[in-house]
Short mmCIF file of C-alpha atoms and ligand atoms in Angstrom, two decimals:
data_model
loop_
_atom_site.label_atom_id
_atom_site.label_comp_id
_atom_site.label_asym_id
_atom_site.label_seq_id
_atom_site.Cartn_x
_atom_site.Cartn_y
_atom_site.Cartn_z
CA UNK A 17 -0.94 16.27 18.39
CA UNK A 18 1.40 14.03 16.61
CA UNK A 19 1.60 13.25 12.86
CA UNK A 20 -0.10 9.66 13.20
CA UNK A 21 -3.17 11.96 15.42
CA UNK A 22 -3.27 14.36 12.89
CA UNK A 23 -3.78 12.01 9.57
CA UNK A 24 -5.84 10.04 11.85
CA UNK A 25 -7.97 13.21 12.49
CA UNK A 26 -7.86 14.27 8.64
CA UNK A 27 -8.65 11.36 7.25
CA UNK A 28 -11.98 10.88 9.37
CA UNK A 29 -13.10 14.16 8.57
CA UNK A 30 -12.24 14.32 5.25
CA UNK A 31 -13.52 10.69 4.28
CA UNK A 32 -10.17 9.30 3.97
CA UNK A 33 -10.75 6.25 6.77
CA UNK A 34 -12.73 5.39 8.92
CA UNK A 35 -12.82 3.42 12.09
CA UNK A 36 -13.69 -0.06 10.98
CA UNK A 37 -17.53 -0.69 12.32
CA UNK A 38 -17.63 2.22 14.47
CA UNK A 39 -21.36 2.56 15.18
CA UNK A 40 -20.94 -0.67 17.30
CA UNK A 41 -17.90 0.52 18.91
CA UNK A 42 -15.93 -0.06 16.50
CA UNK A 43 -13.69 -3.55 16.26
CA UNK A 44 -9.94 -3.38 16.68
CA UNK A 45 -7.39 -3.01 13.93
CA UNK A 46 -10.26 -2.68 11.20
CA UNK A 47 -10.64 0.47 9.40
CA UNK A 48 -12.87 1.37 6.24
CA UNK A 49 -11.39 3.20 3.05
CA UNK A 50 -14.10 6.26 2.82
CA UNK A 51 -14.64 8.12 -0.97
CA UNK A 52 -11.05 9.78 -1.03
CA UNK A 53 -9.42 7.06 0.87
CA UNK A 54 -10.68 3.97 -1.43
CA UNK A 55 -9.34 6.41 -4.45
CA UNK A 56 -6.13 7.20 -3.09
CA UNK A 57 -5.51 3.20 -2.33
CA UNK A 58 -6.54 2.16 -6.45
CA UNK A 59 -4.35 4.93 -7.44
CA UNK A 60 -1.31 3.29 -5.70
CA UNK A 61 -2.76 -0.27 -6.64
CA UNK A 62 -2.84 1.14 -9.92
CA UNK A 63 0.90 2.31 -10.20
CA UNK A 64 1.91 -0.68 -8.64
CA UNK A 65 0.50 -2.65 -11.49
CA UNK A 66 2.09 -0.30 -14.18
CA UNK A 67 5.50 -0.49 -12.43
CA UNK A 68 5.68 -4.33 -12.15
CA UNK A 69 3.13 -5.53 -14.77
CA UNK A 70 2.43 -3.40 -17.66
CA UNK A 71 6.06 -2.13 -17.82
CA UNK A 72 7.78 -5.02 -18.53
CA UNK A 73 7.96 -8.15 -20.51
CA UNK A 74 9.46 -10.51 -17.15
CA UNK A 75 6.71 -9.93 -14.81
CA UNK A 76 2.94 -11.64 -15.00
CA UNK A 77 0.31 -11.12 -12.21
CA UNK A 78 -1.95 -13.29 -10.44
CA UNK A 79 -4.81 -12.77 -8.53
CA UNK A 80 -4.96 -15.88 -6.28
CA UNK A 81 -7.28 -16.80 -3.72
CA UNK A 82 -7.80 -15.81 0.17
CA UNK A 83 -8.46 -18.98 1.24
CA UNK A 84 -5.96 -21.95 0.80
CA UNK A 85 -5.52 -25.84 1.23
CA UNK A 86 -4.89 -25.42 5.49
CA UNK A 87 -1.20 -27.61 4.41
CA UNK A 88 -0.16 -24.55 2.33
CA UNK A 89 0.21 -22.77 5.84
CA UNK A 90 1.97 -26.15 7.63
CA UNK A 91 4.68 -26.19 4.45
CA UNK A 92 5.40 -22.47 4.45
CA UNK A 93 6.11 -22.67 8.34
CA UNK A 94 3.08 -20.27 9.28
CA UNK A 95 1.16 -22.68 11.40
CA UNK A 96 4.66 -23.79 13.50
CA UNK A 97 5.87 -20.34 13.92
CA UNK A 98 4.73 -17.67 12.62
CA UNK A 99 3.51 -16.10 15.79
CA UNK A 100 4.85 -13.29 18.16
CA UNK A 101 5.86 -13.54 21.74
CA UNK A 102 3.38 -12.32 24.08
CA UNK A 103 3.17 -11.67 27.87
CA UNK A 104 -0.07 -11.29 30.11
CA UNK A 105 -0.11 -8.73 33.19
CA UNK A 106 -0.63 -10.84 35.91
CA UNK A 107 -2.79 -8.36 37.68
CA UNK A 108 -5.25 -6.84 35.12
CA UNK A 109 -4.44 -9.39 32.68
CA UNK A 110 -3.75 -6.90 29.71
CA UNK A 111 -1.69 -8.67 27.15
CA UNK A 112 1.42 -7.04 25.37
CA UNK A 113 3.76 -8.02 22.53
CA UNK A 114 7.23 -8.94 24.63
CA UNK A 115 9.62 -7.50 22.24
CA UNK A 116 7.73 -3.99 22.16
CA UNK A 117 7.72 -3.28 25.79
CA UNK A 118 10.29 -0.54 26.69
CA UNK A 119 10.11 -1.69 30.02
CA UNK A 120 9.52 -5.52 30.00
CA UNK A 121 9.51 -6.02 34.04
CA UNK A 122 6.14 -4.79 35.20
CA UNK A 123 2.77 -3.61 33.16
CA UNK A 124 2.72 -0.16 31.87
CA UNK A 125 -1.08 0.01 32.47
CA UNK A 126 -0.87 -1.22 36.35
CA UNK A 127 2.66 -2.01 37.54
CA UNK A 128 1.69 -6.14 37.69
CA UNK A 129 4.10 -8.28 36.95
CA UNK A 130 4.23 -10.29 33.37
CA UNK A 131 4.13 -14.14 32.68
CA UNK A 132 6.83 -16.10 30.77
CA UNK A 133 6.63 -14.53 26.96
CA UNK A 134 4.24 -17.47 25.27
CA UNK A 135 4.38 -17.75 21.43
CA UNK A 136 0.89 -16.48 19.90
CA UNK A 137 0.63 -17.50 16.18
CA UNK A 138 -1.27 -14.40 14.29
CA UNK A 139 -3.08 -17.08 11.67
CA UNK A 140 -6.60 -15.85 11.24
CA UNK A 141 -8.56 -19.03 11.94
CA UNK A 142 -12.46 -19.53 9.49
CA UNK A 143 -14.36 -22.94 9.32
CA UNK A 144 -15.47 -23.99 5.63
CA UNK A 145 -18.29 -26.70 5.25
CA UNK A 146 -22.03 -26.79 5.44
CA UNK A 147 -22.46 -29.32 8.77
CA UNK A 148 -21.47 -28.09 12.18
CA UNK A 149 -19.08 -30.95 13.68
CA UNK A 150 -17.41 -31.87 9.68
CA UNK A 151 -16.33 -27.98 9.32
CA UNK A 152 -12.50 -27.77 7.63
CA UNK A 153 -10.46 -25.39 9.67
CA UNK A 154 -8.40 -23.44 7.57
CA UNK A 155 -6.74 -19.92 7.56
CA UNK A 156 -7.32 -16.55 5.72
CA UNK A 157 -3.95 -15.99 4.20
CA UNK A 158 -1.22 -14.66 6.25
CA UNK A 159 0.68 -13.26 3.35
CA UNK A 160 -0.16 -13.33 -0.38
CA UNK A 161 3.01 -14.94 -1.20
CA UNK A 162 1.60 -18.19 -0.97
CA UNK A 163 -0.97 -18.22 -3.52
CA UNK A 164 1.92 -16.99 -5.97
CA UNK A 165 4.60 -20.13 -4.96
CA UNK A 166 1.64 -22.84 -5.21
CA UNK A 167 0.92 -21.53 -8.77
CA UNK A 168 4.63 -21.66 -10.40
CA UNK A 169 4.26 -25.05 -12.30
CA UNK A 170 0.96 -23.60 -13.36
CA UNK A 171 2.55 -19.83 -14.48
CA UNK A 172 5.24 -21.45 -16.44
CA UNK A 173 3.30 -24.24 -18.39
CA UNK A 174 0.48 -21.52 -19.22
CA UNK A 175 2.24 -18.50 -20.14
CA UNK A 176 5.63 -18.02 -22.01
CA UNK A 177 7.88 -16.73 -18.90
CA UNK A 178 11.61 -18.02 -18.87
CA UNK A 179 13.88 -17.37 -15.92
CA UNK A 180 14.49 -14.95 -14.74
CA UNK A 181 10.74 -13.69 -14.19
CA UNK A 182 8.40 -12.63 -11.50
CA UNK A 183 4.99 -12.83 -10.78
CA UNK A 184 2.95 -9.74 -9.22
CA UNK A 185 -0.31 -9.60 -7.00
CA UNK A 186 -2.13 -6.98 -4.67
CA UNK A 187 -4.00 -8.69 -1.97
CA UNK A 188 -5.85 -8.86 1.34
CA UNK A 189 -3.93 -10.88 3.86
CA UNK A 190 -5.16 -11.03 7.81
CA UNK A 191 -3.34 -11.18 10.79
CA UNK A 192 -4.53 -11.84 14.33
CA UNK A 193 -2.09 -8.68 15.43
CA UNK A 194 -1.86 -8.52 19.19
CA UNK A 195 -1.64 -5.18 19.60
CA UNK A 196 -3.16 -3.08 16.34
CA UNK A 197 -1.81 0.17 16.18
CA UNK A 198 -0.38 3.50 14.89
CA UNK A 199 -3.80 3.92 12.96
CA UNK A 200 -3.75 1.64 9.94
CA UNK A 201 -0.01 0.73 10.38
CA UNK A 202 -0.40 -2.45 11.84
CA UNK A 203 -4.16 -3.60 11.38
CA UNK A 204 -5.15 -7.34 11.13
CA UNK A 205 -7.06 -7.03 7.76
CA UNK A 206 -4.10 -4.89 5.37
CA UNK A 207 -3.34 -5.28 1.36
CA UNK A 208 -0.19 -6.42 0.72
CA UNK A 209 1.65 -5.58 -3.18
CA UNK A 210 4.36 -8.02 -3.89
CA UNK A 211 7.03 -9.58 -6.49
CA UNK A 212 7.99 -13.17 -6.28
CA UNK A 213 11.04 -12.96 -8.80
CA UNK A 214 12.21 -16.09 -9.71
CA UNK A 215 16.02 -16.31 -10.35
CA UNK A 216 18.47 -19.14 -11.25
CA UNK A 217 19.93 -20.89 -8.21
CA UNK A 218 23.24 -18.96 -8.37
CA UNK A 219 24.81 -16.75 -5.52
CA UNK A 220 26.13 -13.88 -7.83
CA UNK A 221 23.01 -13.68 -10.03
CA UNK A 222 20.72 -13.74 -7.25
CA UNK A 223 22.32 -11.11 -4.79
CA UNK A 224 22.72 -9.09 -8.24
CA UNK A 225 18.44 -9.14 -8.57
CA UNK A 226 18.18 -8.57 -4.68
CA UNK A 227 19.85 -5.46 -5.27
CA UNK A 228 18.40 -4.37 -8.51
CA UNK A 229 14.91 -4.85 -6.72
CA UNK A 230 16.15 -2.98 -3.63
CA UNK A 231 16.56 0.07 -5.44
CA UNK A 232 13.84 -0.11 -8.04
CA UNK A 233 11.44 -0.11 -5.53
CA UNK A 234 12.91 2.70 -3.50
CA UNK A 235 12.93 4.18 -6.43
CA UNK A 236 8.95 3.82 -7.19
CA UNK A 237 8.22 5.47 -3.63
CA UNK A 238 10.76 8.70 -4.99
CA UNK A 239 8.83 8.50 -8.09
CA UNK A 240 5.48 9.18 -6.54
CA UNK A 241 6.38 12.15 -4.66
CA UNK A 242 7.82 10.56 -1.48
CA UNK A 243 10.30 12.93 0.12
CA UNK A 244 13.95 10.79 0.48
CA UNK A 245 15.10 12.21 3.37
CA UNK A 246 12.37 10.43 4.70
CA UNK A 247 13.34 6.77 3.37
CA UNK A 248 15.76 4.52 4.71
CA UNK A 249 16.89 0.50 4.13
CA UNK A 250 17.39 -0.85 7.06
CA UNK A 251 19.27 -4.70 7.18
CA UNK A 252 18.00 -7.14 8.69
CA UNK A 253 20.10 -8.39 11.66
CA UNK A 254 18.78 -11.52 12.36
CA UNK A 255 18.00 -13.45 8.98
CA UNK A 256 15.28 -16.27 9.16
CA UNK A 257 17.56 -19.81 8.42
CA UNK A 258 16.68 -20.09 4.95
CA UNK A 259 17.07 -16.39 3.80
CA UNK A 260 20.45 -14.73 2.24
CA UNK A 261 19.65 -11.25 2.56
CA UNK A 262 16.94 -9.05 3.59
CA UNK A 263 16.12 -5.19 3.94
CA UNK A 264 13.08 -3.11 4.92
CA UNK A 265 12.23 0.27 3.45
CA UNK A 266 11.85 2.45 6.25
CA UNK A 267 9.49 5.42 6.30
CA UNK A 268 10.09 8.23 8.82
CA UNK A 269 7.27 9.17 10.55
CA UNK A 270 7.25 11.52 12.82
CA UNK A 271 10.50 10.73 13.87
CA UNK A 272 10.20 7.03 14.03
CA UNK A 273 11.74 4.89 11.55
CA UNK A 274 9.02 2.44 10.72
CA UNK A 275 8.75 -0.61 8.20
CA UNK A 276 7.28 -0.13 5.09
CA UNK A 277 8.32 -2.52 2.85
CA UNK A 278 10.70 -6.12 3.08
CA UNK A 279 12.87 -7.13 0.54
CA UNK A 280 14.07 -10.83 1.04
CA UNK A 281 15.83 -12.79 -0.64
CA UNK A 282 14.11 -16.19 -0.03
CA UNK A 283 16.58 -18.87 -1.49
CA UNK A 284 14.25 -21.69 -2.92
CA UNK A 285 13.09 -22.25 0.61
CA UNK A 286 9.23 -21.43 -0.63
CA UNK A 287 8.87 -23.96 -3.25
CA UNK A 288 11.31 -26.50 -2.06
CA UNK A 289 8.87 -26.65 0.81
CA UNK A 290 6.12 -26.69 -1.22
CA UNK A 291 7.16 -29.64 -3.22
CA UNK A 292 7.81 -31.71 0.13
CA UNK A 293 4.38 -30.97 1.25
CA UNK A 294 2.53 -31.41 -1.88
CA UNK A 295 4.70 -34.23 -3.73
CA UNK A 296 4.46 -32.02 -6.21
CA UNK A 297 7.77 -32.01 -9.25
CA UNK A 298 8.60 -27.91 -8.60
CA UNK A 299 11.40 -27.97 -10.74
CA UNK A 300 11.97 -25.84 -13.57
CA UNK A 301 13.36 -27.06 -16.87
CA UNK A 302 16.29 -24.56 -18.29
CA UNK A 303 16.14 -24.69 -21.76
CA UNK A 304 19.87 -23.28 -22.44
CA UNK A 305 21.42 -25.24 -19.74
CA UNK A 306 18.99 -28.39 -19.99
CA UNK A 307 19.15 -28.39 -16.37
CA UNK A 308 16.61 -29.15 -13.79
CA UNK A 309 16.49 -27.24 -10.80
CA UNK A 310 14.30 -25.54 -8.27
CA UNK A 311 14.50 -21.51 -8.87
CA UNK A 312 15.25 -18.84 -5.72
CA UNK A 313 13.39 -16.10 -5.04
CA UNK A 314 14.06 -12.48 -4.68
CA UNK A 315 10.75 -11.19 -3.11
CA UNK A 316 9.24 -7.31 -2.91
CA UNK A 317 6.40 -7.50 -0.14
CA UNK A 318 4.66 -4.02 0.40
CA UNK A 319 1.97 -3.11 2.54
CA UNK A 320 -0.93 -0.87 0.47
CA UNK A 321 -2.16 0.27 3.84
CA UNK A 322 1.39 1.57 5.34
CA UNK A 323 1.98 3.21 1.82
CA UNK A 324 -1.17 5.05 2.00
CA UNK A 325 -0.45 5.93 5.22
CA UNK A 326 2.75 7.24 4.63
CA UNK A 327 2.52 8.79 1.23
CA UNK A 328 0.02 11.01 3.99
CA UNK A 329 1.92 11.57 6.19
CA UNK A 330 4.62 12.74 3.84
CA UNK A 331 2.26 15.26 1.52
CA UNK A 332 0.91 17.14 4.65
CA UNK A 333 1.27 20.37 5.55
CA UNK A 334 0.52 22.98 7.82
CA UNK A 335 0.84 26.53 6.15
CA UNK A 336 0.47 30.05 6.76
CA UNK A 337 -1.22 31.83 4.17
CA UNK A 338 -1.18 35.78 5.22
CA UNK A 339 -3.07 35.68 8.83
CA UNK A 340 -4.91 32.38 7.88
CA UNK A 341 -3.20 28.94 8.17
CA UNK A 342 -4.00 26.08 5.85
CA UNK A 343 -3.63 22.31 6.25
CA UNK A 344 -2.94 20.58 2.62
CA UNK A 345 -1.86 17.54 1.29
CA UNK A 346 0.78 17.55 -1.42
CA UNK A 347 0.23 14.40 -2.97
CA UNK A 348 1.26 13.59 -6.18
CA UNK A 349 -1.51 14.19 -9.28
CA UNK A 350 -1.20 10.55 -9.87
CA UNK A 351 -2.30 9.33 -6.47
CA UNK A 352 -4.33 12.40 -5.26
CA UNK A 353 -8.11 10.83 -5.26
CA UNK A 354 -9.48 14.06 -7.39
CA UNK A 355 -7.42 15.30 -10.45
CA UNK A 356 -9.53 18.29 -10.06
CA UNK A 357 -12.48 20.08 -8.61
CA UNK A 358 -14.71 22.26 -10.82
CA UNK A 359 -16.58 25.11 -9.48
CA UNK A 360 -19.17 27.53 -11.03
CA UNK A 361 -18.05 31.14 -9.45
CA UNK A 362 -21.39 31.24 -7.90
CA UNK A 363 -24.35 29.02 -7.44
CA UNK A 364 -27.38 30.70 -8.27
CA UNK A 365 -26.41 32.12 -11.81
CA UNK A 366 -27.51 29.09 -14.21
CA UNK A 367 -25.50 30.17 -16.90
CA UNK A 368 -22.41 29.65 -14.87
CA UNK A 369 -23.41 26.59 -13.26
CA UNK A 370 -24.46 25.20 -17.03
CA UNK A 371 -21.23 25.80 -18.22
CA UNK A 372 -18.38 24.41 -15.42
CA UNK A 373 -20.66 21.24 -15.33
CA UNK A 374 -20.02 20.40 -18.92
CA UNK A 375 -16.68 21.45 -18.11
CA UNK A 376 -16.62 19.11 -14.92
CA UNK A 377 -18.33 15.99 -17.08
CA UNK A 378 -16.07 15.97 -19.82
CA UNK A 379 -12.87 15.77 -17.17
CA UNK A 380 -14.92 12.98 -15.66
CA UNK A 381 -15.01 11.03 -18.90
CA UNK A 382 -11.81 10.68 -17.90
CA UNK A 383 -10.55 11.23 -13.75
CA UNK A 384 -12.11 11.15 -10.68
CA UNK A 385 -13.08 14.81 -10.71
CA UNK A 386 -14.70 16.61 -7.41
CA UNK A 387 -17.44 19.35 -7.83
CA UNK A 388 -18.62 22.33 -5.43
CA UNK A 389 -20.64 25.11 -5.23
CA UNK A 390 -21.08 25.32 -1.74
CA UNK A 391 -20.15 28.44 0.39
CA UNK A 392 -17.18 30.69 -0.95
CA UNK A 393 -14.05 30.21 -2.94
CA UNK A 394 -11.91 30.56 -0.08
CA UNK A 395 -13.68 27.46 1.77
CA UNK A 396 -13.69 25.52 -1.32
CA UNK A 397 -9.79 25.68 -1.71
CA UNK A 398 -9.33 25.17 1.72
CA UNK A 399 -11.71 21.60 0.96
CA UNK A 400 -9.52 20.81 -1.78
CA UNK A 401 -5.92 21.10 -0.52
CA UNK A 402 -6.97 19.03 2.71
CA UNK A 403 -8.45 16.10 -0.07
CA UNK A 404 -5.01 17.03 -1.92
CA UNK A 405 -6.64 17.85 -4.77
CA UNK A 406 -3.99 19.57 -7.21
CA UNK A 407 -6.08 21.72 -9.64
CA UNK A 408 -9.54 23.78 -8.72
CA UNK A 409 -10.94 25.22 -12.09
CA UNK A 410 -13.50 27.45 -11.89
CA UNK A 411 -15.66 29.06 -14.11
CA UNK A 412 -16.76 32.94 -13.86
CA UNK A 413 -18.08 35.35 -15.90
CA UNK A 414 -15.34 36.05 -18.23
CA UNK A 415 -15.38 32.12 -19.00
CA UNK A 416 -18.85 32.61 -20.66
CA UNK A 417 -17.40 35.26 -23.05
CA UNK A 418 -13.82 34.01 -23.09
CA UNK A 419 -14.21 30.68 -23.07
CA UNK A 420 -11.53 30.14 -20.49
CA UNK A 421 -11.46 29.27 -16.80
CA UNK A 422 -9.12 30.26 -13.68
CA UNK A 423 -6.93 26.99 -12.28
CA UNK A 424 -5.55 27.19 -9.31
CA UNK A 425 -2.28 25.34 -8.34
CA UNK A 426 -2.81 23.65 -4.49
CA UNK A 427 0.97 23.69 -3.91
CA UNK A 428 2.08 27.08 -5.66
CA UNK A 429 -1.55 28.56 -4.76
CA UNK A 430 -1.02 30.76 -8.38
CA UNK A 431 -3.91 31.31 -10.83
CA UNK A 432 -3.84 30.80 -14.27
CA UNK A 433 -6.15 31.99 -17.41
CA UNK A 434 -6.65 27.85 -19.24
CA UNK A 435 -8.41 27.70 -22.32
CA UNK A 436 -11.66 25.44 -21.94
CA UNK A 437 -9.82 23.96 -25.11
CA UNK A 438 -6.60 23.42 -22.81
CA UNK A 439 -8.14 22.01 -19.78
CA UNK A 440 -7.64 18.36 -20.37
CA UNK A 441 -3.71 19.11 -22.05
CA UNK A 442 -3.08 21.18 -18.97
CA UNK A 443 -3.82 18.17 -16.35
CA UNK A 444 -2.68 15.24 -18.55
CA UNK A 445 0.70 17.15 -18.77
CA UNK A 446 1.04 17.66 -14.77
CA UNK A 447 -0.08 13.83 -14.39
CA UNK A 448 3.60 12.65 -16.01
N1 GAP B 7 5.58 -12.11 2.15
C1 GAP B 7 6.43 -11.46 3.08
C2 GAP B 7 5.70 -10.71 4.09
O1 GAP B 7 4.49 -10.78 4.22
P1 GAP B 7 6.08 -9.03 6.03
O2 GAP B 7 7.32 -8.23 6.37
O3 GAP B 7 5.46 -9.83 7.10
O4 GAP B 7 6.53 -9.94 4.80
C3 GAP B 7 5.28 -7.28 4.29
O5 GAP B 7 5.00 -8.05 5.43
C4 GAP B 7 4.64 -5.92 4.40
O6 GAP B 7 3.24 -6.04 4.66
C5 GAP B 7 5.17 -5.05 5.52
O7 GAP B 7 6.37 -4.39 5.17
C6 GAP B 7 4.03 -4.08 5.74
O8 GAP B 7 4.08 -3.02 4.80
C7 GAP B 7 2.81 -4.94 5.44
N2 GAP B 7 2.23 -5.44 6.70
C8 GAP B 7 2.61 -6.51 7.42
N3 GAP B 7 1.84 -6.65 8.51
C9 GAP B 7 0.96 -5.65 8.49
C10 GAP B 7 -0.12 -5.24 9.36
N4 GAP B 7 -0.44 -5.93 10.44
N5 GAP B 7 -0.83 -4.13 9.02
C11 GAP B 7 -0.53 -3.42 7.91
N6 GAP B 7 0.45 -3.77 7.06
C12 GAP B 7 1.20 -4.86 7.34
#
């Protein structure tokens, strides 16, 4: 099995994701965040927020909506060519993306010969209106980075930002993705996490923020636990006409380097279109200089999805432990979906039970906290590490006269004596 098999497996069974409506066979490039998937994706969320919001005074969010004004799409350029070259199997008619064939001169499911490549735009098409026939066809966003470019008269005149600033958001975009794949790497319903920064119109400055941002983000993904010997930039060849610079941050999986992250630097190609389409003034006033002028952007633009997937693929682990072999992920405390799991030594003595679950509701006051009493010890640990769960504390006899319990570290697999006292110290500590 390869890596992208095995998370696939492990996350299934372990309630990580599912297949997206999979008791009607399912429906391509969906997938559902199950109870430790849907934690470990508002854990990331959440240090997203805390790196680009909370810690700092030039960054505001947003939280802008799915569906847009249909000429958003025509001024951003996503209705005339946004859209992926795709050939059809003459034969069995099975479509493929051109530039991901290794072998673009017959089909790779029947030998058939291909058609000319034929651009296929990926906008998700929906109908708004009440009356069939006078239905508005517009789009469900391609990228989030719309909803923040439309808004930057609005974010300046409301709030107190000054250039340079950025605006954050985490969002749902869609994309009619012609061929869905590596699990949830390329789906058609993702969340994106992104940073317009909006910089003076100056070559020096600008390239200056592309690369701060370059590194600060590579930096977040180190920060979290990411191994980096598994992280690469990666320059873009081929620049799109307007853009000055642009890098991906590559993950390594399995051996492949794959995309999970783009930053571009945008020029002021975003709102300068945005002002021809909407005869909007996008300018922005500059105090110091009393100039007018329309702002660049230095955008961040990561996929939620890909980093779940690959913060994954990067914490697990197949171990031997004596003649046994575990599977665990090594995630970091702060994104691991359970701070903890709490366990009463055994089930049917009350007094232990009693006592680890005011142990286990007090923790819960604060983290997502797991509890079990099911089966033995061993089996519980081995539940834990594959949720990636870095503490099990659980409560035996001596706890009742001691008041102390035994926590076990997933990655060292050592035991310690914690005061009940202690507990919360003892996590909060291994959180930093
Ligand atoms: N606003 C710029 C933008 O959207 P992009 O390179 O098309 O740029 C940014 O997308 C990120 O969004 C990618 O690096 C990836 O992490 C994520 N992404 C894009 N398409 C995706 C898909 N079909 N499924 C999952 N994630 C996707």
């Amino acid at each position: 099995m390869d890596i992208f098999e095995k998370i696939t497996a492990l996350a299934k069974r372990r309630g990580f994701v599912y297949p997206g409506s999979e008791i009607y066979g399912g429906l391509a490039g969906t997938w559902d965040y199950g109870p430790l998937g849907v934690e470990l994706k508002r854990n990331l969320k959440e240090e997203f927020w805390k790196f680009s919001v909370k810690s700092r005074d030039n960054i505001v969010g947003i939280d802008a909506a799915i569906i847009m004004n249909p000429k958003v799409w025509e001024a951003s350029g996503h209705l005339a060519s946004f859209s992926d070259p795709l050939v059809e199997c003459k034969k069995c008619h099975h479509r493929f993306r051109a530039d991901q064939l290794e072998d673009a001169s017959k089909c790779p499911d029947c030998g058939g010969e291909f058609t000319e490549p034929k651009q296929f735009n990926l906008m998700v098409e929906t109908y708004l209106g009440v009356v069939e026939g006078e239905k508005t066809k517009t789009y469900l966003r391609g990228e989030i980075t719309q909803g923040v470019h439309v808004n930057f008269k609005n974010i300046i005149s409301s709030t107190r930002v000054k250039l340079p600033f950025g605006v954050a958001q985490v969002g749902k975009a869609f994309r009619n993705e012609i061929t869905p794949g590596g699990f949830t790497f390329r789906s058609r319903e993702f969340e994106q996490m992104e940073i317009q920064f909006y910089v003076k119109p100056d070559e020096e400055e600008s390239m200056k923020w592309f690369e701060y941002w370059k590194e600060e983000r590579k930096k977040w993904y180190l920060s979290l636990g990411m191994r980096e010997e598994n992280l690469q930039f990666k320059k873009h060849d081929q620049l799109a006409h307007y853009a000055r610079a642009a890098y991906d941050i590559e993950y390594n999986a399995g051996g492949e380097w794959k995309e999970m992250e783009g930053i571009h630097h945008r020029g002021d190609w975003d709102v300068k279109q945005h002002e021809a389409y909407s005869k909007q003034d996008m300018t922005y006033f500059d105090e110091e200089t009393k100039e007018r002028y329309l702002p660049w952007t230095i955008e961040t633009s990561g996929g939620v999805d890909r980093a779940a997937l690959f913060f994954l693929m990067d914490a697990y682990r197949e171990e031997k432990v004596g003649e046994d072999e575990r599977v665990v992920l090594k995630l970091h405390p702060k994104l691991a979906p359970y701070k903890a799991a709490v366990f009463p030594l055994l089930a049917n003595k009350p007094q232990l039970v009693e006592y680890a679950r005011k142990i286990y509701g007090d923790l819960k006051n604060e983290w997502m906290v797991a509890w079990d009493e099911r089966g033995n010890i061993g089996k519980r640990y081995r539940a834990q590490d594959e949720a990636g769960t870095p503490f099990c504390i659980t409560v035996d006899f001596d706890s009742l006269e001691k008041d102390d319990v035994t926590i076990r570290d997933r990655d060292l697999m050592t035991q310690e004596r914690v005061k009940v006292t202690d507990i919360h110290k003892f996590i909060a500590e291994k959180m930093k």
